[in-house]
Amino acid sequence: VKIGVLGTGVVGTTIAAKLRELGHDVLIGSRSAGEDAVPFADAAAHGEVVFNCTGGMVSLEALGLAGAENLSGKVLVDVSNPLDFSKGRPPTLSVCNDDSVGEQIQRTFPDVHVVKTLNTVTAAVMVQPGLVPGRHTIFVCGNDTGAKAQAGELLQGFGWPADAILDLGDITAARGMEMYLTLWLRLYGATGTAVLNVEVRPGR
Amino acid sequence: VKIGVLGTGVVGTTIAAKLRELGHDVLIGSRSAGEDAVPFADAAAHGEVVFNCTGGMVSLEALGLAGAENLSGKVLVDVSNPLDFSKGRPPTLSVCNDDSVGEQIQRTFPDVHVVKTLNTVTAAVMVQPGLVPGRHTIFVCGNDTGAKAQAGELLQGFGWPADAILDLGDITAARGMEMYLTLWLRLYGATGTAVLNVEVRPGR
């Protein structure tokens, strides 16, 4: 599959490398094209599926540079978190509670099929879930069932078992998925490792 | 142990019943004393340990009625969540991101040893963790190590194994624990049951 990956940070490069390993035709997009990246717009135009791996605070701007016409009708896998380090550590979220980056993107690009996923684990775990032992959960949400199914296939390619993928419903579930980051940062602190995840377990 | 339980909702009555079953001497406090409850101040004065089981939006007011002099120097187990249903469903949080109810209580009553815990599971699971199969995690945070140890003993009395109790650090971790509720509500929707919890699993 032709895939555009927007963002050249750890998340973008990790996901792009895994997608290439799996045989996909990947272009990485950045604000300023360089040795390993093309402009956002070229990466978006190339992809049948586009991953947003930019920081949540700049995602709308980056997607604006990618161009609505290059994203129209496509599946956009949004991996971003709106972590704001401008007031120091721990970071706060630049949007939360009654809105989310996932929703902002969906509102701004209404004919794009936004699927929020993977933002609740560190980059290494995104593409190698076996780093965390046992079954553990990866969330997806979005308004389009077909888009979520397509994202789910990519997740399974990354090594996530089908029964580990939990569909939380429409894109408004991105609020909870992004707000979980505030807890995640404390889980990281308490366990001493970013290689961690949660298993959601319903009761009897 | 003499324990005051503030709040006569499902959480307060569930916790009070379990504490009595375990042999503790419990008084339940409410705004207007009734058949099964005494005024907040009497319940707080009675308790060597006090549970805050009032709604997070009214906790500061309820604790004000309980009286700083009746809480001074005591362990206050804060189970509240600041769920605001006034704008409809899903609820938003009345405080989040850079503050939390746990922190508000600690700031307002600086000589009380606030321990935040149990707010991330439904009332039935709080006192009967075995309703969810396998090992799963209950978070605690607070500024006082001794108070967290005392709360941990009560949690073990409720049936939480020692290795299921995860100390997230000081009271500022209450932000993440409360913000997780936004995700929890979607987990409830996706799994169809409120009897659920997460197991935090660090990687290799």
PDB file of C-alpha atoms in Angstrom, chain A residues 36-149:
ATOM      1  CA  ASP A  36      15.009  11.265   4.003  1.00  0.00           C
ATOM      2  CA  ALA A  37      11.841  13.307   3.723  1.00  0.00           C
ATOM      3  CA  VAL A  38       9.707  15.065   1.133  1.00  0.00           C
ATOM      4  CA  PRO A  39       7.417  18.050   1.794  1.00  0.00           C
ATOM      5  CA  PHE A  40       4.240  17.260   3.752  1.00  0.00           C
ATOM      6  CA  ALA A  41       2.147  17.794   0.614  1.00  0.00           C
ATOM      7  CA  ASP A  42       4.124  15.257  -1.442  1.00  0.00           C
ATOM      8  CA  ALA A  43       3.914  12.609   1.278  1.00  0.00           C
ATOM      9  CA  ALA A  44       0.172  13.197   1.660  1.00  0.00           C
ATOM     10  CA  ALA A  45      -0.419  13.074  -2.100  1.00  0.00           C
ATOM     11  CA  HIS A  46       1.552   9.814  -2.326  1.00  0.00           C
ATOM     12  CA  GLY A  47      -0.369   8.013   0.414  1.00  0.00           C
ATOM     13  CA  GLU A  48      -3.570   6.053   0.002  1.00  0.00           C
ATOM     14  CA  VAL A  49      -3.339   6.037   3.789  1.00  0.00           C
ATOM     15  CA  VAL A  50      -1.686   8.888   5.708  1.00  0.00           C
ATOM     16  CA  PHE A  51      -0.253   8.714   9.241  1.00  0.00           C
ATOM     17  CA  ASN A  52      -0.220  11.911  11.303  1.00  0.00           C
ATOM     18  CA  CYS A  53       2.880  11.548  13.458  1.00  0.00           C
ATOM     19  CA  THR A  54       3.384  15.259  14.075  1.00  0.00           C
ATOM     20  CA  GLY A  55       3.058  16.739  17.550  1.00  0.00           C
ATOM     21  CA  GLY A  56      -0.546  17.369  18.500  1.00  0.00           C
ATOM     22  CA  MET A  57       0.038  21.074  19.049  1.00  0.00           C
ATOM     23  CA  VAL A  58       1.155  21.541  15.426  1.00  0.00           C
ATOM     24  CA  SER A  59      -0.899  18.856  13.699  1.00  0.00           C
ATOM     25  CA  LEU A  60      -3.526  21.180  12.244  1.00  0.00           C
ATOM     26  CA  GLU A  61      -0.811  23.400  10.803  1.00  0.00           C
ATOM     27  CA  ALA A  62       1.097  20.426   9.391  1.00  0.00           C
ATOM     28  CA  LEU A  63      -2.049  18.982   7.839  1.00  0.00           C
ATOM     29  CA  GLY A  64      -2.827  22.392   6.386  1.00  0.00           C
ATOM     30  CA  LEU A  65       0.584  22.303   4.710  1.00  0.00           C
ATOM     31  CA  ALA A  66      -0.126  18.738   3.557  1.00  0.00           C
ATOM     32  CA  GLY A  67      -3.197  20.181   1.851  1.00  0.00           C
ATOM     33  CA  ALA A  68      -6.855  19.259   2.104  1.00  0.00           C
ATOM     34  CA  GLU A  69      -6.828  18.243  -1.565  1.00  0.00           C
ATOM     35  CA  ASN A  70      -4.080  15.674  -0.875  1.00  0.00           C
ATOM     36  CA  LEU A  71      -5.973  14.171   2.062  1.00  0.00           C
ATOM     37  CA  SER A  72      -9.516  14.196   0.687  1.00  0.00           C
ATOM     38  CA  GLY A  73     -11.342  10.889   1.021  1.00  0.00           C
ATOM     39  CA  LYS A  74      -8.340   9.122   2.530  1.00  0.00           C
ATOM     40  CA  VAL A  75      -7.834   7.305   5.809  1.00  0.00           C
ATOM     41  CA  LEU A  76      -5.809   9.484   8.187  1.00  0.00           C
ATOM     42  CA  VAL A  77      -4.340   7.557  11.107  1.00  0.00           C
ATOM     43  CA  ASP A  78      -3.845  10.124  13.859  1.00  0.00           C
ATOM     44  CA  VAL A  79      -1.164   9.117  16.350  1.00  0.00           C
ATOM     45  CA  SER A  80      -0.673  12.557  17.880  1.00  0.00           C
ATOM     46  CA  ASN A  81      -0.840  13.777  21.477  1.00  0.00           C
ATOM     47  CA  PRO A  82      -1.318  17.463  22.379  1.00  0.00           C
ATOM     48  CA  LEU A  83       1.504  17.538  24.922  1.00  0.00           C
ATOM     49  CA  ASP A  84       2.454  21.096  25.802  1.00  0.00           C
ATOM     50  CA  PHE A  85       5.901  21.426  27.369  1.00  0.00           C
ATOM     51  CA  SER A  86       5.897  25.222  27.149  1.00  0.00           C
ATOM     52  CA  LYS A  87       5.015  25.591  30.843  1.00  0.00           C
ATOM     53  CA  GLY A  88       7.606  23.027  31.928  1.00  0.00           C
ATOM     54  CA  ARG A  89       7.237  19.486  33.147  1.00  0.00           C
ATOM     55  CA  PRO A  90       5.028  17.636  33.559  1.00  0.00           C
ATOM     56  CA  PRO A  91       3.445  18.757  30.289  1.00  0.00           C
ATOM     57  CA  THR A  92      -0.199  19.751  30.153  1.00  0.00           C
ATOM     58  CA  LEU A  93      -2.498  19.082  27.220  1.00  0.00           C
ATOM     59  CA  SER A  94      -3.113  21.971  24.827  1.00  0.00           C
ATOM     60  CA  VAL A  95      -6.640  20.657  24.249  1.00  0.00           C
ATOM     61  CA  CYS A  96      -8.728  18.300  26.378  1.00  0.00           C
ATOM     62  CA  ASN A  97     -11.947  17.642  28.278  1.00  0.00           C
ATOM     63  CA  ASP A  98     -14.498  18.816  25.690  1.00  0.00           C
ATOM     64  CA  ASP A  99     -12.334  18.490  22.574  1.00  0.00           C
ATOM     65  CA  SER A 100      -9.274  16.665  21.232  1.00  0.00           C
ATOM     66  CA  VAL A 101      -6.764  16.806  18.400  1.00  0.00           C
ATOM     67  CA  GLY A 102      -8.554  13.925  16.723  1.00  0.00           C
ATOM     68  CA  GLU A 103     -11.813  15.875  16.693  1.00  0.00           C
ATOM     69  CA  GLN A 104     -10.106  19.081  15.597  1.00  0.00           C
ATOM     70  CA  ILE A 105      -8.635  17.277  12.592  1.00  0.00           C
ATOM     71  CA  GLN A 106     -11.963  15.652  11.733  1.00  0.00           C
ATOM     72  CA  ARG A 107     -13.770  19.007  11.939  1.00  0.00           C
ATOM     73  CA  THR A 108     -11.127  20.789   9.849  1.00  0.00           C
ATOM     74  CA  PHE A 109     -11.017  18.064   7.187  1.00  0.00           C
ATOM     75  CA  PRO A 110     -14.580  16.726   7.159  1.00  0.00           C
ATOM     76  CA  ASP A 111     -14.117  14.423   4.144  1.00  0.00           C
ATOM     77  CA  VAL A 112     -11.045  12.717   5.627  1.00  0.00           C
ATOM     78  CA  HIS A 113     -11.628   9.471   7.516  1.00  0.00           C
ATOM     79  CA  VAL A 114      -9.764  10.135  10.753  1.00  0.00           C
ATOM     80  CA  VAL A 115      -8.872   7.116  12.887  1.00  0.00           C
ATOM     81  CA  LYS A 116      -7.212   7.798  16.223  1.00  0.00           C
ATOM     82  CA  THR A 117      -4.963   5.006  17.435  1.00  0.00           C
ATOM     83  CA  LEU A 118      -1.498   4.119  18.776  1.00  0.00           C
ATOM     84  CA  ASN A 119      -1.156   7.378  20.753  1.00  0.00           C
ATOM     85  CA  THR A 120      -1.375   5.517  24.074  1.00  0.00           C
ATOM     86  CA  VAL A 121       1.900   3.603  23.739  1.00  0.00           C
ATOM     87  CA  THR A 122       5.506   4.597  23.147  1.00  0.00           C
ATOM     88  CA  ALA A 123       6.855   4.385  19.591  1.00  0.00           C
ATOM     89  CA  ALA A 124       8.708   1.098  20.080  1.00  0.00           C
ATOM     90  CA  VAL A 125       5.553  -0.606  21.392  1.00  0.00           C
ATOM     91  CA  MET A 126       3.434   0.753  18.524  1.00  0.00           C
ATOM     92  CA  VAL A 127       5.286  -1.433  16.028  1.00  0.00           C
ATOM     93  CA  GLN A 128       6.433  -4.206  18.375  1.00  0.00           C
ATOM     94  CA  PRO A 129       3.660  -4.877  20.862  1.00  0.00           C
ATOM     95  CA  GLY A 130       5.445  -8.061  21.953  1.00  0.00           C
ATOM     96  CA  LEU A 131       7.836  -5.870  23.938  1.00  0.00           C
ATOM     97  CA  VAL A 132       5.073  -5.853  26.571  1.00  0.00           C
ATOM     98  CA  PRO A 133       4.303  -9.396  27.731  1.00  0.00           C
ATOM     99  CA  GLY A 134       0.876 -10.968  27.443  1.00  0.00           C
ATOM    100  CA  ARG A 135      -2.207  -9.507  25.877  1.00  0.00           C
ATOM    101  CA  HIS A 136      -2.631  -5.760  26.129  1.00  0.00           C
ATOM    102  CA  THR A 137      -4.975  -3.298  24.530  1.00  0.00           C
ATOM    103  CA  ILE A 138      -4.713  -0.826  21.678  1.00  0.00           C
ATOM    104  CA  PHE A 139      -7.577   1.626  21.238  1.00  0.00           C
ATOM    105  CA  VAL A 140      -9.072   2.849  17.983  1.00  0.00           C
ATOM    106  CA  CYS A 141     -11.807   5.378  17.374  1.00  0.00           C
ATOM    107  CA  GLY A 142     -13.245   7.210  14.408  1.00  0.00           C
ATOM    108  CA  ASN A 143     -16.470   7.942  12.613  1.00  0.00           C
ATOM    109  CA  ASP A 144     -15.951   5.589   9.661  1.00  0.00           C
ATOM    110  CA  THR A 145     -16.216   1.833  10.199  1.00  0.00           C
ATOM    111  CA  GLY A 146     -14.392   0.985   6.986  1.00  0.00           C
ATOM    112  CA  ALA A 147     -11.509   3.289   7.881  1.00  0.00           C
ATOM    113  CA  LYS A 148     -11.238   1.684  11.312  1.00  0.00           C
ATOM    114  CA  ALA A 149     -11.151  -1.759   9.680  1.00  0.00           C
TER     115      ALA A 149
END
